[in-house]
Short mmCIF file of C-alpha atoms in Angstrom, two decimals:
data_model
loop_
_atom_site.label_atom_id
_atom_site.label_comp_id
_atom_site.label_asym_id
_atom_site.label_seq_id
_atom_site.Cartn_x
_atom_site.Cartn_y
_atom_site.Cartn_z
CA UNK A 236 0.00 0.00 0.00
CA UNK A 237 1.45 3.57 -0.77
CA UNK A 238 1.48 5.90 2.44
CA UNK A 239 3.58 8.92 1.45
CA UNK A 240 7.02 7.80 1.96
CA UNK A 241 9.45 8.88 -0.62
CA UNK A 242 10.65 6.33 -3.07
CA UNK A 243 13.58 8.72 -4.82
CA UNK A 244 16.37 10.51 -3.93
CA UNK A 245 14.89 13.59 -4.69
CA UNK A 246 11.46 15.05 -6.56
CA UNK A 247 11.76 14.79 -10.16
CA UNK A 248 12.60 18.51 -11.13
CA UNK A 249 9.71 19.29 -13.10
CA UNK A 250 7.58 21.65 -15.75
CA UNK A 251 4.54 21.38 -18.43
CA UNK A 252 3.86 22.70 -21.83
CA UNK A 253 -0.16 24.00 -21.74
CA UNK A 254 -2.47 22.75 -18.85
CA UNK A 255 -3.11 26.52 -17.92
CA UNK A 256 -5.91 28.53 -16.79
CA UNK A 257 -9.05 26.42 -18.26
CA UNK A 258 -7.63 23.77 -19.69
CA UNK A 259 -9.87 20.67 -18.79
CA UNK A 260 -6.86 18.14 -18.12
CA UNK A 261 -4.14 20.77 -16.28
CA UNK A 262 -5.10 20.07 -12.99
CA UNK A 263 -5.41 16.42 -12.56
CA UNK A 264 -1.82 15.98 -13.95
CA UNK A 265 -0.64 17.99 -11.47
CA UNK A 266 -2.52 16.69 -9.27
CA UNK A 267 -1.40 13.29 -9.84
CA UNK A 268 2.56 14.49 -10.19
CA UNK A 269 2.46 15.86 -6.94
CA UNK A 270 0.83 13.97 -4.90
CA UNK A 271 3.60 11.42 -3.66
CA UNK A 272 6.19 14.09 -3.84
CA UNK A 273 7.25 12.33 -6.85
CA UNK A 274 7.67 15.71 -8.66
CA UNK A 275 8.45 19.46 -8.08
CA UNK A 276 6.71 21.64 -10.47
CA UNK A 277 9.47 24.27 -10.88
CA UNK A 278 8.94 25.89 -14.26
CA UNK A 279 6.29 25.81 -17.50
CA UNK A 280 5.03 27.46 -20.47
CA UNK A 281 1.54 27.11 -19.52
CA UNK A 282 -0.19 28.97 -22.12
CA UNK A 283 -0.60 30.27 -25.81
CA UNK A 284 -1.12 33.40 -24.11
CA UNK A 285 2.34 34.48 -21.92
CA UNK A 286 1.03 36.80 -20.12
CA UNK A 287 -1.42 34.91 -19.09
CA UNK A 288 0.42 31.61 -18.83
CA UNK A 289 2.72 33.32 -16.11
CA UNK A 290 -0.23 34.66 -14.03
CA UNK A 291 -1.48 30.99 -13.90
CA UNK A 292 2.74 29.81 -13.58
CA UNK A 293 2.70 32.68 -10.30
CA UNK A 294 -0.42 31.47 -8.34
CA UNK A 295 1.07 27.85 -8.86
CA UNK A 296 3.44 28.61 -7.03
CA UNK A 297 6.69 28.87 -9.99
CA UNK A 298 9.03 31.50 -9.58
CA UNK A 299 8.21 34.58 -12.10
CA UNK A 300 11.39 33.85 -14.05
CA UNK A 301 10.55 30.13 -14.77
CA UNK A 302 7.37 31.20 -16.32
CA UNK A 303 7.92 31.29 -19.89
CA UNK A 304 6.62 32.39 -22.99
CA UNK A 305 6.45 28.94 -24.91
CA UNK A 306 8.07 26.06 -24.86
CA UNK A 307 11.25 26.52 -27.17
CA UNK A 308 12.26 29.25 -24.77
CA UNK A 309 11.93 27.32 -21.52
CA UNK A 310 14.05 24.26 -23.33
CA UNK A 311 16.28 26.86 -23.93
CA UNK A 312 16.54 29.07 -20.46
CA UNK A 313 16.49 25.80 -18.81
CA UNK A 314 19.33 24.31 -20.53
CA UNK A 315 21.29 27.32 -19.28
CA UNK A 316 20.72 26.37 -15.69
CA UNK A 317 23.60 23.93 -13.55
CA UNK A 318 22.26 20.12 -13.50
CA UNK A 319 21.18 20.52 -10.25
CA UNK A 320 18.61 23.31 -10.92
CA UNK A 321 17.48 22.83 -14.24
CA UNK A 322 14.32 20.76 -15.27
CA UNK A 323 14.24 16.63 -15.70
CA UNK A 324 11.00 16.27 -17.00
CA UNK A 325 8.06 17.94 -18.97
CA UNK A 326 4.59 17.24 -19.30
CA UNK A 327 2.67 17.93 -22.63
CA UNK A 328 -0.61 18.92 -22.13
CA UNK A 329 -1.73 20.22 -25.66
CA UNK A 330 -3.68 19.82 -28.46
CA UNK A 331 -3.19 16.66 -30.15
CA UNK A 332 -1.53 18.79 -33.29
CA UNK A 333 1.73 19.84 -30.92
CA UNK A 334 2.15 16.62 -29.59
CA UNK A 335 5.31 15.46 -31.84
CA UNK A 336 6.64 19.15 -31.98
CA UNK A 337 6.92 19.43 -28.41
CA UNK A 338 7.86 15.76 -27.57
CA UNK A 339 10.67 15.64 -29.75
CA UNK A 340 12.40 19.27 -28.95
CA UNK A 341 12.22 18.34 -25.26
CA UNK A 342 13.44 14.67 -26.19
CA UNK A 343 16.14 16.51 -28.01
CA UNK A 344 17.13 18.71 -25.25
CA UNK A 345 17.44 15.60 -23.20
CA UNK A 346 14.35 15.87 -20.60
CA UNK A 347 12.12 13.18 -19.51
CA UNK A 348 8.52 13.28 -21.30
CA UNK A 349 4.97 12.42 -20.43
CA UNK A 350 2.45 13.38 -23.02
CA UNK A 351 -1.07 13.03 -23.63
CA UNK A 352 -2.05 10.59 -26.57
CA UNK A 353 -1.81 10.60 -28.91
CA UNK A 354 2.09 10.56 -29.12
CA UNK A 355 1.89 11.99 -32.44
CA UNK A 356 0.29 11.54 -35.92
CA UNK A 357 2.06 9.14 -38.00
CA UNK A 358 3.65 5.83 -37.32
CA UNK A 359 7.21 7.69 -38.74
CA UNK A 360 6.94 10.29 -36.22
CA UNK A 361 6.53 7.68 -33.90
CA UNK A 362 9.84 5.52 -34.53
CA UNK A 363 11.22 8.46 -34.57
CA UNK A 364 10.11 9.37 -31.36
CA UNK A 365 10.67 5.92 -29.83
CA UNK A 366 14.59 6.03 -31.50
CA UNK A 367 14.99 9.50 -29.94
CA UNK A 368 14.15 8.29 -26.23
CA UNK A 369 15.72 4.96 -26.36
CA UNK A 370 19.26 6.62 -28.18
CA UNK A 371 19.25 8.71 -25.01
CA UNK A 372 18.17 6.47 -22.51
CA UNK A 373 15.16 9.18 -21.72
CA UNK A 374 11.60 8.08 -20.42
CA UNK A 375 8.56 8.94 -22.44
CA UNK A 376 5.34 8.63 -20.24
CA UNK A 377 2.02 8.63 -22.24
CA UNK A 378 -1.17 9.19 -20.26
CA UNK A 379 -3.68 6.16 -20.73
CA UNK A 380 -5.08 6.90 -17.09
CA UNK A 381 -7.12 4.59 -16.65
CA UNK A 382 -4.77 2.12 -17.25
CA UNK A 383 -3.60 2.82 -13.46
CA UNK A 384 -6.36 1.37 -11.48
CA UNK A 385 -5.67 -1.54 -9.48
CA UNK A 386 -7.82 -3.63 -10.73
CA UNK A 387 -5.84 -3.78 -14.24
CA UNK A 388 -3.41 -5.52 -13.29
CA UNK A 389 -5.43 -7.55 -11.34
CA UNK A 390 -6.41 -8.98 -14.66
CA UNK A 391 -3.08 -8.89 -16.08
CA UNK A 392 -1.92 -11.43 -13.28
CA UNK A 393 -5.10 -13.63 -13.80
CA UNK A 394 -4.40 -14.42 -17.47
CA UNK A 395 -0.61 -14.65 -16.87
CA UNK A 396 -1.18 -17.00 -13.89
CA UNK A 397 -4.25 -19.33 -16.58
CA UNK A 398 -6.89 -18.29 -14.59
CA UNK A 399 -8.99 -17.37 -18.04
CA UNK A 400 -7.57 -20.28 -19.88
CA UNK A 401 -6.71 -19.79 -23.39
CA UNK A 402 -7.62 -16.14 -24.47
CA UNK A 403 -10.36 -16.36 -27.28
CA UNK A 404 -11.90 -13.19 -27.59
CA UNK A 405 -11.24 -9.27 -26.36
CA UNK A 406 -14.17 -6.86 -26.40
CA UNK A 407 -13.42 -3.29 -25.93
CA UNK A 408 -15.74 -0.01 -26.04
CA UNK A 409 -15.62 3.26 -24.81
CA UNK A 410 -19.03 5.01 -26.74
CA UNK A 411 -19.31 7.73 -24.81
CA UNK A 412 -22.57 10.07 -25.66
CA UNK A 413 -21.65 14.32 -25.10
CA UNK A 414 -20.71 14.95 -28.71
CA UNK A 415 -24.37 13.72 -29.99
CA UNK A 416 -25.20 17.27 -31.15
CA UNK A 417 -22.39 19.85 -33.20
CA UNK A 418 -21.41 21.39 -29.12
CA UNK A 419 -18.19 21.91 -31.08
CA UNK A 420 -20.10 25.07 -32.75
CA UNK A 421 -20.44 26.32 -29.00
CA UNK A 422 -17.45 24.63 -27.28
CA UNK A 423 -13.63 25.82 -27.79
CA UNK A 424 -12.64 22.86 -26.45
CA UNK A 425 -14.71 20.54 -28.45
CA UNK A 426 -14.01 22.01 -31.61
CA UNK A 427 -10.46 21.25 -32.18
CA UNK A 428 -10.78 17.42 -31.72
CA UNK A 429 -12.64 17.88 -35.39
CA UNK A 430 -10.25 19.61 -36.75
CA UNK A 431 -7.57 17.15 -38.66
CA UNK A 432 -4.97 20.38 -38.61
CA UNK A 433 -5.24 19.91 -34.65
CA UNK A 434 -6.82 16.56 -33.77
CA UNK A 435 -4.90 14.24 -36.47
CA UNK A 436 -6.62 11.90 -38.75
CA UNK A 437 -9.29 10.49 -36.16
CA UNK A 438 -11.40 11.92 -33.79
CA UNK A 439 -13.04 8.90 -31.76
CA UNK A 440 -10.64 6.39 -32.65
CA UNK A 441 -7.69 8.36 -31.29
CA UNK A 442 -9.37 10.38 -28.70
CA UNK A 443 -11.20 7.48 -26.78
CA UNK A 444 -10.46 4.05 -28.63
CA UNK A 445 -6.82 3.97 -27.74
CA UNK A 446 -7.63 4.18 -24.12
CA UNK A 447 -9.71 0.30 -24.16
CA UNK A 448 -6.88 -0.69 -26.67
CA UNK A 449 -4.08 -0.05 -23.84
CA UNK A 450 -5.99 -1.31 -21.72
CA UNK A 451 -6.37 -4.92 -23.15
CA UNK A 452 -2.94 -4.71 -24.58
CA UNK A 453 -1.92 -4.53 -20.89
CA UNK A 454 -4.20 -7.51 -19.72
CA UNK A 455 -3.68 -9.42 -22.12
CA UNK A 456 0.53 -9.11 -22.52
CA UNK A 457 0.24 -11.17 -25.51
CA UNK A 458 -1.75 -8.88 -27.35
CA UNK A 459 -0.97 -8.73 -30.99
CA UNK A 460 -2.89 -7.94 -33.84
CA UNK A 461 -2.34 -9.78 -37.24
CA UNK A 462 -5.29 -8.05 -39.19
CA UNK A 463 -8.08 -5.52 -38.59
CA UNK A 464 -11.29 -4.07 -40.62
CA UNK A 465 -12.37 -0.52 -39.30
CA UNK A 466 -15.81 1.12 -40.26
CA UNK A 467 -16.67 4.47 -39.12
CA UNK A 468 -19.10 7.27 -39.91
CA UNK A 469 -19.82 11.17 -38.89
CA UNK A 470 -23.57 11.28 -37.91
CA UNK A 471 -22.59 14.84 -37.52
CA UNK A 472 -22.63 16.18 -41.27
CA UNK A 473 -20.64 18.93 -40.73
CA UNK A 474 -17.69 17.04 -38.77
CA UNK A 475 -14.95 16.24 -40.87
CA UNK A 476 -13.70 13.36 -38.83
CA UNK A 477 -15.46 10.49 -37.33
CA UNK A 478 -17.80 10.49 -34.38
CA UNK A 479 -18.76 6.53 -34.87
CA UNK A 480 -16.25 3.61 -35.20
CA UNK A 481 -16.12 0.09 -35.03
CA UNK A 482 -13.48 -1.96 -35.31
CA UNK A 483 -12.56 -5.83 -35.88
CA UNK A 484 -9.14 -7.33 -35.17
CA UNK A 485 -7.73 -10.80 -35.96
CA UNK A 486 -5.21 -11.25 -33.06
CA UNK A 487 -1.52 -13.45 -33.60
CA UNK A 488 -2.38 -17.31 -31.77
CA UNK A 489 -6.17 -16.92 -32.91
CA UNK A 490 -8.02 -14.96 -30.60
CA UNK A 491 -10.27 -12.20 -31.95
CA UNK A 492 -11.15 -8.45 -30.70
CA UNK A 493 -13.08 -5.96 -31.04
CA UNK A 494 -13.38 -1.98 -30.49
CA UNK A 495 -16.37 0.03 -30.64
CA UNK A 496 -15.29 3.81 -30.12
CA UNK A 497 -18.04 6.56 -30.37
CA UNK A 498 -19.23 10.30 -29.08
CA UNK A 499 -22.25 10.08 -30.11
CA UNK A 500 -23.92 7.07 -27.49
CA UNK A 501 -27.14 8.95 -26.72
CA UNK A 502 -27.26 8.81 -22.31
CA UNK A 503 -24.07 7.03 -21.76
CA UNK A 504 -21.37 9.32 -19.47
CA UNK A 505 -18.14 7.10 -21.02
CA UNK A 506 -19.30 3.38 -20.86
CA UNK A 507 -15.41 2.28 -21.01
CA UNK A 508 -15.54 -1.63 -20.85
CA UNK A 509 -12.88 -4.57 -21.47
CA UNK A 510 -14.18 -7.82 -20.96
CA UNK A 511 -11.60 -10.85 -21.42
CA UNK A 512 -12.51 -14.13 -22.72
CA UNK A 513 -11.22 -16.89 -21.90
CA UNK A 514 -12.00 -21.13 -22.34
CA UNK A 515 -12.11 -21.22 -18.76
CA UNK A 516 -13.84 -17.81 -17.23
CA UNK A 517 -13.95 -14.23 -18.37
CA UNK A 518 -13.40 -10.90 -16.50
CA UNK A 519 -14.86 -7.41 -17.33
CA UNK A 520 -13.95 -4.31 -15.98
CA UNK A 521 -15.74 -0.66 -16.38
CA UNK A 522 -14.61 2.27 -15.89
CA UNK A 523 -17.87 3.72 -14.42
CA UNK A 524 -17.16 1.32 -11.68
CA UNK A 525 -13.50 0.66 -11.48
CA UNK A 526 -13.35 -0.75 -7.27
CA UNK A 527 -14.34 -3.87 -9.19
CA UNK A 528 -13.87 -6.47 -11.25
CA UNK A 529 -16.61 -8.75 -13.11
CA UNK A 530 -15.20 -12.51 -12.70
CA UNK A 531 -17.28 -15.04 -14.48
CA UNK A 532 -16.30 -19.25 -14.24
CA UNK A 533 -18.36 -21.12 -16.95
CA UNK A 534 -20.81 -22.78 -14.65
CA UNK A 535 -20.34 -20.71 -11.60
CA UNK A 536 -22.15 -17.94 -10.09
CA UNK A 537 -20.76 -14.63 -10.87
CA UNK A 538 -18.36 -13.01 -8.67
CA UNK A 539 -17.06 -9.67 -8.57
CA UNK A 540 -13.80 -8.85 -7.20
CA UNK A 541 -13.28 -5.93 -5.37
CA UNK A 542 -10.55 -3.42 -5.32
CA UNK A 543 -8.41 -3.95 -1.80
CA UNK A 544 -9.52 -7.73 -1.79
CA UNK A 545 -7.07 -9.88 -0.21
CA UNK A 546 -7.88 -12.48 -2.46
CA UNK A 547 -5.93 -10.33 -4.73
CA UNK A 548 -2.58 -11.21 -6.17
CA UNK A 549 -0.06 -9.08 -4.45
CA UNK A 550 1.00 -6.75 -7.27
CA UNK A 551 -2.82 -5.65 -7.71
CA UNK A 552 -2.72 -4.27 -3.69
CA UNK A 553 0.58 -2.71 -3.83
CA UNK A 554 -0.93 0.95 -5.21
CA UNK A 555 -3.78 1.05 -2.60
CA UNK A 556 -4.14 3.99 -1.46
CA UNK A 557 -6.80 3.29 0.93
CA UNK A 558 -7.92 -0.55 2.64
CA UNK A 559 -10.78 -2.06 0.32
CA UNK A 560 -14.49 -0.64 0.42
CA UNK A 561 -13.44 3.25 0.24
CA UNK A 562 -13.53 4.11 -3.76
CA UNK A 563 -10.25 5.05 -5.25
CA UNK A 564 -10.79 6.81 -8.81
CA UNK A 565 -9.40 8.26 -11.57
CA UNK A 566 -6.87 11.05 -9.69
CA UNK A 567 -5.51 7.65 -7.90
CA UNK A 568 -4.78 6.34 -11.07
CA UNK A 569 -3.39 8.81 -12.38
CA UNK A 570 -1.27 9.61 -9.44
CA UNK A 571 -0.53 5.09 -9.48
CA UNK A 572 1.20 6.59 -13.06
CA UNK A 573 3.12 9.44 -12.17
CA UNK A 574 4.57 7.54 -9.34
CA UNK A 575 5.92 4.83 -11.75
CA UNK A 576 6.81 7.27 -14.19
CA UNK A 577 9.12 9.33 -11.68
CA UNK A 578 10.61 5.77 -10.82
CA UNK A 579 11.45 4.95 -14.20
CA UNK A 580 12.97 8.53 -14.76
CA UNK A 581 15.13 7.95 -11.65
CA UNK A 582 15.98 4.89 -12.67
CA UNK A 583 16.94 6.11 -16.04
CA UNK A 584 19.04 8.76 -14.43
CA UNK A 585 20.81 5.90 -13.08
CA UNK A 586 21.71 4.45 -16.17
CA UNK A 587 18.91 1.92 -15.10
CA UNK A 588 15.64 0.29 -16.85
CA UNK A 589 12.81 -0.10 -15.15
CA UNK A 590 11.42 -3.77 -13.92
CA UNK A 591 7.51 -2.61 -13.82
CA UNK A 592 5.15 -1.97 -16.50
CA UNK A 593 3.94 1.32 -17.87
CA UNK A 594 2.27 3.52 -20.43
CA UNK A 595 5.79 3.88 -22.51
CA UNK A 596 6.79 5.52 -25.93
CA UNK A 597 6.47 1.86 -27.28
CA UNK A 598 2.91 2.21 -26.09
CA UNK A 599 2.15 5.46 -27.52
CA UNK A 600 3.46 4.54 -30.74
CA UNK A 601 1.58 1.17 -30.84
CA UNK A 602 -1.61 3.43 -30.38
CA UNK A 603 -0.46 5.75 -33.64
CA UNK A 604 -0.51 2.97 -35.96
CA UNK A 605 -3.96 1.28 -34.84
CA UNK A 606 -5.33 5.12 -35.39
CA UNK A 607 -3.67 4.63 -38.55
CA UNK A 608 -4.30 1.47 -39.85
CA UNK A 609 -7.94 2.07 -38.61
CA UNK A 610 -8.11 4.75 -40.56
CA UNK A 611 -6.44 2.89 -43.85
CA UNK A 612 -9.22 0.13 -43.56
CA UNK A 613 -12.45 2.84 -43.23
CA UNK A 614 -10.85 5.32 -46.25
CA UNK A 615 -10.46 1.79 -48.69
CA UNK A 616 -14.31 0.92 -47.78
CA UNK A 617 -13.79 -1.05 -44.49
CA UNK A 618 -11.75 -3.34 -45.63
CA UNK A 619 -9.15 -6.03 -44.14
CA UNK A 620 -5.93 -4.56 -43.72
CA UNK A 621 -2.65 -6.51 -42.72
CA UNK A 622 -0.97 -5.10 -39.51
#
């Protein structure tokens, strides 16, 4: 269970690029960096506006001087600083369109990274992203949140340890149901996620479907797909990128999956699912409800597994933040994340590589090409296309 004690020699010296004053994902990643002390926020260009940006840098708490104007000239004033002082890691906390800009001039600079998904656009700016941070032994951190609940890995461990059998099918969704109307003609922050200049070439496939994909590609550590067909749709005329996909994969060893991602599920708040199916049992997790976890034994009653359980393999207790039967959400997970990620970078520092799973640049890049091979399939009429 985590209780506050410090796990590295010091706070990972730390800044972000965006996340300012209104931004609707700013707070919980600092939130979630500082809550184990596993990061000092110390510097940031917060936002396209400077002057504004350093207000919001001021009442954070960063020194005036550390507030900066974008990010080019914080890599740069930063660089300037003795090791001891200068930053060690930068969040990313843009639109989707900055993503590779930003990632690879702070990668360059030689600074730890975690960035929202996705990593970047292409599958090329991806290996070059992923030869950029393993050349110079840097950590690259991508945010699949969710992805540090408990109960994750408590799957993880029961199809490593047979407890589903053999792995036949993977069904993934996350159809959530605020986008059902154009609220992008009313809503800054909707409107960019259908624009291609600034949201890439997918809306719902890249802005919700990678999250279930992680997801399963972390319960299921044998996760690889062989072939996939990809439909999708705007129901929105005016929307230039999907709001409606579904998706069929052909997994290596003969299991099957599938992905439904949508904005446009009349009623639902996310509806984030994966269930797991094995020839023995099946598990299913939800994000609505993520304290527990769905465990089904063909001719059994069904059980559900609860977060804190000591019934639990070891490794899915040992983020608890709290004993079993209090809820632990999203800002745990997220904080379960930045706590690994500040180990890794300290191990890194080290000349080290870490022993633990985690959302890495192999993982963001993994997520790029199913966008994009998703994307292949629906423009050439839904067709199957080889992986």
């Amino acid at each position: 269970m985590i209780n506050g004690e410090k796990v590295l020699d010091h706070p990972i010296r730390w800044a972000m690029v965006g996340g300012g004053r209104g931004s609707q994902i700013g707070y919980i990643h600092r939130s979630a960096a500082l809550r184990d002390r596993s990061f000092e926020l110390v510097a940031g260009a917060f936002d396209i506006n400077p002057e504004r940006g350093k207000d919001f840098g001021i009442q954070l708490g960063v020194a005036p001087e550390r507030c900066y104007p974008d990010y080019k000239t914080m890599l740069m004033e930063e660089a300037k600083r003795s090791p001891e002082d200068r930053i060690e890691a930068v969040t990313i906390a843009v639109p989707n369109g900055l993503h590779y800009a930003v990632c690879k001039a702070v990668l360059e600079a030689g600074f730890h990274v975690v960035c929202e998904k996705p990593l970047c656009f292409t599958t090329e700016q991806a290996e070059e992203l992923v030869h950029l941070a393993d050349s110079k032994g840097l950590v690259v951190g991508v945010m699949y949140g969710y992805s540090g609940h408990q109960l994750i890995e408590q799957a993880r461990q029961m199809v490593l340890h047979g407890d589903l059998g053999e792995i036949r099918l993977i069904k993934m969704q996350f159809p959530f149901g605020a986008y059902n109307t154009a609220v992008e003609e009313t809503n800054a922050a909707a409107r960019w996620r259908m624009d291609p200049a600034k949201a890439g070439p997918s809306f719902v496939l890249g802005d919700v479907g990678t999250h279930p994909l992680f997801l399963a590609e972390t319960m299921v550590p044998d996760f690889e797909i062989e072939s996939l067909m990809c439909t999708t749709k705007s129901f929105i005329p005016t929307r230039k990128l999907e709001d409606n996909a579904f998706v069929i994969m052909n997994l290596k060893g003969g299991a099957q999956a599938t992905c439904w991602a949508s904005a446009i599920n009349c009623g639902a708040l996310h509806g984030q699912k994966v269930r797991i199916v094995g020839s023995k049992a099946s598990v299913e997790w939800y994000d609505e409800r993520p304290n527990q976890l769905t465990y089904e034994i063909e001719g059994e009653p069904v059980r559900i597994l609860e977060r804190g359980g000591a019934y639990l393999y070891p490794s899915a207790r040992a983020e608890d933040r709290i004993s079993g039967g209090h809820t632990e959400g999203l800002f745990d997970a997220w904080s379960n994340l930045y706590r690994r990620f500040a180990i890794a970078m300290e191990k890194a520092n080290k000349g080290e590589k870490a022993d633990f799973w985690y959302p890495d640049v192999h993982a963001g890049a993994e997520g790029v090409k199913w966008v994009e091979k998703c994307v292949e399939s629906a423009k050439k009429g839904a067709v199957w296309v080889k992986y």
